[in-house]
Coordinates of C-alpha atoms and ligand atoms in Angstrom, one line a residue:
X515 CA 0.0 0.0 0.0
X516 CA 1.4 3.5 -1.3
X517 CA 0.5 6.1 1.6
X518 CA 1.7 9.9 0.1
X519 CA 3.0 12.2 3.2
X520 CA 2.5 15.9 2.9
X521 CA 4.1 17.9 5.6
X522 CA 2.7 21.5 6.9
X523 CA 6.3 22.7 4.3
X524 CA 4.0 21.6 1.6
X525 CA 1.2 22.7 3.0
X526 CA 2.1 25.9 3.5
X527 CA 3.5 26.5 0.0
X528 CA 0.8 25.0 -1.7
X529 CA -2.7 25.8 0.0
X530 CA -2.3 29.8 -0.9
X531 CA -4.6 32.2 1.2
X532 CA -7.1 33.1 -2.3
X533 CA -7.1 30.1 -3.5
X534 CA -8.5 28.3 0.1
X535 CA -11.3 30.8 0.1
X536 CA -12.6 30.2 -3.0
X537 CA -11.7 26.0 -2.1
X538 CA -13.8 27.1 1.0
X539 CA -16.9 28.8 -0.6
X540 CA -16.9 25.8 -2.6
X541 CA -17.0 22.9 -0.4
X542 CA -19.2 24.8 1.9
X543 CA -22.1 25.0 -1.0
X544 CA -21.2 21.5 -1.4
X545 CA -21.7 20.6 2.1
X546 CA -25.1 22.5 1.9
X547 CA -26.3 20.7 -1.5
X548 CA -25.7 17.4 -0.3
X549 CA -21.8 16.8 -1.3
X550 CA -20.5 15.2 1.6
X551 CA -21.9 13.8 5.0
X552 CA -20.8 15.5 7.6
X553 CA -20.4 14.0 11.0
X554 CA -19.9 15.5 14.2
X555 CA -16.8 15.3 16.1
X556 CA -15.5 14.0 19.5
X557 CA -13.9 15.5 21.1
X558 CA -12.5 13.8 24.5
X559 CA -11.5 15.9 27.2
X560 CA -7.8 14.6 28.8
X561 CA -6.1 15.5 31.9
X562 CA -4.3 19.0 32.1
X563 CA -7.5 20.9 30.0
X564 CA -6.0 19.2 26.5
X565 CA -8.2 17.4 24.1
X566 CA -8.1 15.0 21.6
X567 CA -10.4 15.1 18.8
X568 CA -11.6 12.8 16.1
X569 CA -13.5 14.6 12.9
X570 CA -14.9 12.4 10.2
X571 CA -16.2 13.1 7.1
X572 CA -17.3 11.3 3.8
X573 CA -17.2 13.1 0.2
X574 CA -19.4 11.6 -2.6
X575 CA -16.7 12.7 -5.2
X576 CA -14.7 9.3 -3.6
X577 CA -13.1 9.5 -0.9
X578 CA -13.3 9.7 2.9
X579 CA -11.6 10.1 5.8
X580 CA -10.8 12.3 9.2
X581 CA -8.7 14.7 11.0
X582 CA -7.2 13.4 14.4
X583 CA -5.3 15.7 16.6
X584 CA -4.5 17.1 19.6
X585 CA -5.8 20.7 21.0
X586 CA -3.0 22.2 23.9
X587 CA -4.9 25.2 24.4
X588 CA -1.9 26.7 26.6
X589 CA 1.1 25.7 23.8
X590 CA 1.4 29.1 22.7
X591 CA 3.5 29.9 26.0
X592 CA 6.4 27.4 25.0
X593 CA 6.1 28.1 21.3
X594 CA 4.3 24.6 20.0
X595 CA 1.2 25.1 18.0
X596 CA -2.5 24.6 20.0
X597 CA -3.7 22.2 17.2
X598 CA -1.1 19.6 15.9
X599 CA -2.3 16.1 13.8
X600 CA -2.8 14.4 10.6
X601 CA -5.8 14.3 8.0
X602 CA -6.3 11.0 7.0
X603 CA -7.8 10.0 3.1
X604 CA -9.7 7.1 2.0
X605 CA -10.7 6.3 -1.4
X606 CA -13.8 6.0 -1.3
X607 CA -14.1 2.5 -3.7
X608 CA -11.9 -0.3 -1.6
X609 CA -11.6 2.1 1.7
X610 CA -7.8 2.0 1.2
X611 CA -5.8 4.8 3.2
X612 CA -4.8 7.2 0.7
X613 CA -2.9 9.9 2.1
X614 CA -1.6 11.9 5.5
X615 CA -1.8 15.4 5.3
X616 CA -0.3 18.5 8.0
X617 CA -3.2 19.0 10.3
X618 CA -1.8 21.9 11.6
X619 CA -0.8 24.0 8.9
X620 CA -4.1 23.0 6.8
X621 CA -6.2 23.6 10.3
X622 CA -4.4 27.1 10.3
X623 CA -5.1 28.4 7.1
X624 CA -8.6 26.7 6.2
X625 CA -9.8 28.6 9.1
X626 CA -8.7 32.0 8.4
X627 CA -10.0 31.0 4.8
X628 CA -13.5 30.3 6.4
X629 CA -13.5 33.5 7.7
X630 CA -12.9 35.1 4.7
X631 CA -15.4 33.7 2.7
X632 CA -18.1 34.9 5.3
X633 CA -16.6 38.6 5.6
X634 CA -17.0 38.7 1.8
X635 CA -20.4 37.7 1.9
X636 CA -21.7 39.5 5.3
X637 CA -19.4 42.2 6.1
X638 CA -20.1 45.8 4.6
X639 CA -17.5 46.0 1.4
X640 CA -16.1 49.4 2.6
X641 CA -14.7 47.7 5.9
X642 CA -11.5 50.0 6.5
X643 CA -10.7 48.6 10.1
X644 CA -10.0 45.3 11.6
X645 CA -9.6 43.9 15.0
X646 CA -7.9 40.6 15.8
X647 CA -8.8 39.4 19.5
X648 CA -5.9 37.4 20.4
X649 CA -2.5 36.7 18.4
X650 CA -1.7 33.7 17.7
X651 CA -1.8 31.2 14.9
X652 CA -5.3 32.0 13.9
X653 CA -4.6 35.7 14.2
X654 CA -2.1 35.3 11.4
X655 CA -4.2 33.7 9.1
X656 CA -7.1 36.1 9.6
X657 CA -4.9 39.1 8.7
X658 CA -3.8 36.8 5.8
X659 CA -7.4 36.2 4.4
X660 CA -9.4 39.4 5.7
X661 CA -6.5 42.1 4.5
X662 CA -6.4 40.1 1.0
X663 CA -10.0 40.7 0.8
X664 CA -10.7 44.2 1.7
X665 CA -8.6 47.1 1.6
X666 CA -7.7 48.0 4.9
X667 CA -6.4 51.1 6.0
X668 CA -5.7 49.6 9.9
X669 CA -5.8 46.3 12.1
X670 CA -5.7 46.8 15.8
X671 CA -4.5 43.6 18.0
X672 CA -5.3 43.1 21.0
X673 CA -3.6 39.9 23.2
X674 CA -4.4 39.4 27.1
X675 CA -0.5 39.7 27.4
X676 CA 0.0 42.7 25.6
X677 CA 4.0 42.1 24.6
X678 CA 2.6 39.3 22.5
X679 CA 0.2 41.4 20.3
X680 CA 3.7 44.2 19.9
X681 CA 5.8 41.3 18.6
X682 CA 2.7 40.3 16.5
X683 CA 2.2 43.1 15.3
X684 CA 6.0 43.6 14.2
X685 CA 6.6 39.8 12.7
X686 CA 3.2 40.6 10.0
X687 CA 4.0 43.8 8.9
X688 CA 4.5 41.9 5.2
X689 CA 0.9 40.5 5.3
X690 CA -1.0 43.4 6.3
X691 CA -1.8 44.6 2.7
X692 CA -0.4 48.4 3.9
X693 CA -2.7 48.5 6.5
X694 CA -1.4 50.4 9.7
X695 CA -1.0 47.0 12.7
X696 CA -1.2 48.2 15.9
X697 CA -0.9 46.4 19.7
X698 CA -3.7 47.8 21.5
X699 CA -4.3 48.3 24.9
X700 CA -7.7 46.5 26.0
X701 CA -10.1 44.7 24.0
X702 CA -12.3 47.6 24.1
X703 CA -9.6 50.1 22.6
X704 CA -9.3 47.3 19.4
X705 CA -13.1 46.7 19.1
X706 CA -14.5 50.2 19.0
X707 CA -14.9 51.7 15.8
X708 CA -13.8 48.4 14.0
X709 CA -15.8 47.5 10.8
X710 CA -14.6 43.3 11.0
X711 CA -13.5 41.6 14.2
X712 CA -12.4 38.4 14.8
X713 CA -12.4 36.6 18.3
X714 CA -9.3 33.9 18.1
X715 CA -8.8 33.3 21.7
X716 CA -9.3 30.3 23.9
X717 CA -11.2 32.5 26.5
X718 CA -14.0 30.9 28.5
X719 CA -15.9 34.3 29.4
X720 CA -16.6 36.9 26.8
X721 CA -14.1 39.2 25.6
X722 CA -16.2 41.6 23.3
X723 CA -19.2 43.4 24.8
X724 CA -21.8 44.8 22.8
X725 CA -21.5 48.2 23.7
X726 CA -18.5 48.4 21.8
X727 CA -19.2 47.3 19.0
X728 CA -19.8 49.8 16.0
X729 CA -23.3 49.5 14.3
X730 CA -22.8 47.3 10.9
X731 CA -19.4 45.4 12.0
X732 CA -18.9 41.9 11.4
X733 CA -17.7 39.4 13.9
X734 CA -15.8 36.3 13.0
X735 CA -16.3 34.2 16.2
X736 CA -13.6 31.4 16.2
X737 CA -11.8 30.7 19.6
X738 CA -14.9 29.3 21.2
X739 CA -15.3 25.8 19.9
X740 CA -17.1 23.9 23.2
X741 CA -20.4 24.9 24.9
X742 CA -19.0 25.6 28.3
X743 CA -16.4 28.4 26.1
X744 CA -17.2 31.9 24.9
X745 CA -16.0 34.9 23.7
X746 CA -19.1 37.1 22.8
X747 CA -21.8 38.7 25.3
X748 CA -25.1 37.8 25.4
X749 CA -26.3 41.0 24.3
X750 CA -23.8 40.8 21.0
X751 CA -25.1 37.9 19.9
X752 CA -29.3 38.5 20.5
X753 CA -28.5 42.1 18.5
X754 CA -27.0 40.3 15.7
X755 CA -27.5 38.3 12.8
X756 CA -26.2 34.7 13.7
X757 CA -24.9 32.5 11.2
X758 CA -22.5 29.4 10.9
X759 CA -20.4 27.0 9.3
X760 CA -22.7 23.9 11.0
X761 CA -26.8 24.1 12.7
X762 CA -25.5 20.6 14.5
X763 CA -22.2 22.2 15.6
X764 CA -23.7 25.1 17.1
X765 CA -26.4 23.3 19.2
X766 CA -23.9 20.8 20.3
X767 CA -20.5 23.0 20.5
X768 CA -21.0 26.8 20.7
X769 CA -21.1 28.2 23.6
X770 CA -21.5 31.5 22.3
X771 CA -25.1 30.4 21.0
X772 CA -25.9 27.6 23.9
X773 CA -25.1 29.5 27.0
X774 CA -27.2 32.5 26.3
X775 CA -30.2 30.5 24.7
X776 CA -30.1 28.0 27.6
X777 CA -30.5 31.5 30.1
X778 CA -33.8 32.0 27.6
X779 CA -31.9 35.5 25.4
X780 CA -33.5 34.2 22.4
X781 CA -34.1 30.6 20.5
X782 CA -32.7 28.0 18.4
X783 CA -34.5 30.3 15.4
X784 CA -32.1 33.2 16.4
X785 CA -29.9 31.5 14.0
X786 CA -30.4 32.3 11.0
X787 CA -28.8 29.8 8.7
X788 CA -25.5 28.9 7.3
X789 CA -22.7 29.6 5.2
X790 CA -23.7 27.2 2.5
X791 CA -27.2 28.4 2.2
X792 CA -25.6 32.3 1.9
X793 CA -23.7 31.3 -0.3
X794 CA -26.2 29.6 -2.3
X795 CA -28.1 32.8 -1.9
X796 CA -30.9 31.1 -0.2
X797 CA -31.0 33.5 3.1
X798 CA -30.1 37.0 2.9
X799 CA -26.9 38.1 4.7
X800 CA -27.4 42.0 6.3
X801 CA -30.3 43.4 5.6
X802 CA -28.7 46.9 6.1
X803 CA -25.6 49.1 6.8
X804 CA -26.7 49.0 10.1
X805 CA -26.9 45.1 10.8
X806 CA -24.1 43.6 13.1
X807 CA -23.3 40.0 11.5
X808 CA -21.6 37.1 13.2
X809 CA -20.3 34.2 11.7
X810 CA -19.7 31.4 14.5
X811 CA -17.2 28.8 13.2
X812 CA -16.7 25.5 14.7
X813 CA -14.5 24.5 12.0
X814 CA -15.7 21.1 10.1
X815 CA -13.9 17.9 8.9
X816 CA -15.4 19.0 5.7
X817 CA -13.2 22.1 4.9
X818 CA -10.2 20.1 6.2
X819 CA -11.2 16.4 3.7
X820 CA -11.4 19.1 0.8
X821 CA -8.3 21.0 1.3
X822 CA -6.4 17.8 1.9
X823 CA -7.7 16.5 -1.4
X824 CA -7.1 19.5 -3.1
X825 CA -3.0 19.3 -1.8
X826 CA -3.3 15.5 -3.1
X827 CA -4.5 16.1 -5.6
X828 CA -1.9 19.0 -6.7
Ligands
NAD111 N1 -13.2 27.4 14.6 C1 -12.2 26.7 14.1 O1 -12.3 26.0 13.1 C2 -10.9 26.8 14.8 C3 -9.8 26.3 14.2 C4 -8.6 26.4 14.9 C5 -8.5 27.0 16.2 N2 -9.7 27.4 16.7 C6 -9.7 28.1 18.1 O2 -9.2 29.4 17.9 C7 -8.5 29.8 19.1 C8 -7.1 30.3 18.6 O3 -6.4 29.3 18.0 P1 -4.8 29.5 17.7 O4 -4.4 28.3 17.0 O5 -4.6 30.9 17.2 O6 -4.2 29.4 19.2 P2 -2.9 30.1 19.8 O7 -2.6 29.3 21.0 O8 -1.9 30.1 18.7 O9 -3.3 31.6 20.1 C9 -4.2 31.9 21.1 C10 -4.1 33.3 21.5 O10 -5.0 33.7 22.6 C11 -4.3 34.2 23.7 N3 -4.9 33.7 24.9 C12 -4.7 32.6 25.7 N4 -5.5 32.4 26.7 C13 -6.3 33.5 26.6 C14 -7.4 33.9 27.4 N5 -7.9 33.3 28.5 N6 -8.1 35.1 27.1 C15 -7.7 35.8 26.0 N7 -6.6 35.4 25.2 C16 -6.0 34.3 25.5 C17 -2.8 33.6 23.6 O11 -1.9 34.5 24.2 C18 -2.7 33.6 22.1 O12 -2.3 34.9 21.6 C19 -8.4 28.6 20.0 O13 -9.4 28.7 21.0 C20 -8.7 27.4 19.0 O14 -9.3 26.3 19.7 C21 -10.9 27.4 16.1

């Protein structure tokens, strides 16, 4: 049996920033019209706050398969990655394992990606400033996809240890697109006036209140993957117009949604759809200049089987 490798070198040189949003808008609509079944994760909870997750998926184009890896929220401290593992592919004919792809380095950029496909679709076009809430590996890929996308004229970053977000800030200079990056002081001081913000922290209490936030922003919520996590106020997310990557992830995973409908704020039809069914133009994204739009991802074993295909495949 012939099992290809591709490490997060290949990764990074072949899965470009453009190129993984439209491979995300894509696989997303496909997701929505049926493409692939989509399973949800485990994710099992280990000693010292670490877990290790397991997320299938099966394509209908032939092949199958699953991400495994490990999730160190507190890695960033000693300079390893939070998310490190392998996709695994399947054909889909014989079930023989095909491939072993970087989970890390296609984890990183798939997400930013993700992001960026929503900002294009929800946030306004003339979005001028960005905030990135934390500044880690996720933070660089947001500035990667979201300042490729609009033209920015600054990006404030804002890290609970506030060296981390200077040196950030100095190390990204190249991606910024000529935007201005600044360290900022308090979440507050990045989040006011900001047209697109993006929560990439593993916080387990909100860090963006809704009195901050500028009438017709954007939110990409990302750091808050399990329902006892969040990073957005109730009040943010009952103002706003909710959408996702996954209905089934959110009710079982985001506790951004779950932890303010559970305390009654507002129902399961607060949500108002997903990404797939934007992009298919099914639902209508903001209704006005005025609307504040989240996008809540969970991050699926869909976008990672297609963008591990897509490096196979290359
Ligand atoms: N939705 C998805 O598909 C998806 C994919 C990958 C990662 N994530 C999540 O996004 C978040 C960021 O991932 P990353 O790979 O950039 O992690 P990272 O460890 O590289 O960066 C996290 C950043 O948050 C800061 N931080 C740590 N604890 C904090 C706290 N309590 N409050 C505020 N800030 C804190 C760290 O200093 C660091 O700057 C994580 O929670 C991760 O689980 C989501």
């Amino acid at each position: 049996m012939d099992i290809r490798s591709f490490d997060s070198e290949y990764v990074e040189k072949n899965l470009d920033m453009p190129g993984c949003v439209e491979l995300m808008e894509d696989t997303l609509l496909k997701l929505h019209r049926g493409g692939f079944e989509q399973y949800l994760r485990t994710g099992q909870p280990m000693p010292g706050g670490n877990i290790i997750a397991f997320m299938p998926a099966f394509c209908f184009d032939g092949y199958f398969g699953a991400k495994i890896l490990s999730v160190f929220p507190k890695n960033s401290r000693d300079g390893f990655p939070s998310h490190q593992g392998q996709i695994l592919i399947f054909d889909g004919e014989h079930g023989e394992l095909k491939a072993l792809v970087d989970a890390t380095s296609v984890t990183k950029i798939r997400t930013g990606a993700v992001s960026g496909a929503a900002s294009k679709y929800l946030a306004r076009k003339d979005s001028k400033i960005l905030a990135l809430l934390g500044a880690g590996e996720q933070a660089e890929s947001h500035l990667k996809a979201i300042s490729g996308l609009f033209a920015l004229d600054e990006v404030r970053v804002w890290n609970h240890n506030k060296s981390k977000a200077e040196s950030f800030c100095g190390a990204h200079r190249a991606i910024a697109g000529g935007a201005v990056l600044k360290a900022a002081d308090s979440a507050e001081e990045a989040v006011r006036g900001a047209d697109i913000i993006c929560t990439l922290t593993p916080s387990k209490e909100p860090v963006v209140k809704y009195e901050w936030i500028k009438p017709g922003a954007h939110i990409n919520a990302v750091g808050a993957c399990t329902k006892d996590a969040r990073e957005l106020d109730t009040e943010t997310v009952r103002r706003a117009r909710f959408f996702c990557d996954s209905v089934e992830s959110v009710m079982a995973e985001a506790g951004d949604y779950v932890i303010p409908m559970n305390e009654g704020a507002f129902g399961k039809e607060h949500l108002v759809g997903t990404l797939g069914q934007l992009f298919a133009g099914e639902i209508e994204g903001r209704t006005s200049d005025e609307d504040i739009t989240i996008f809540e991802s969970l991050g699926l074993a869909a976008e990672d089987l297609a963008a591990a295909k897509y490096l196979m495949d290359k």
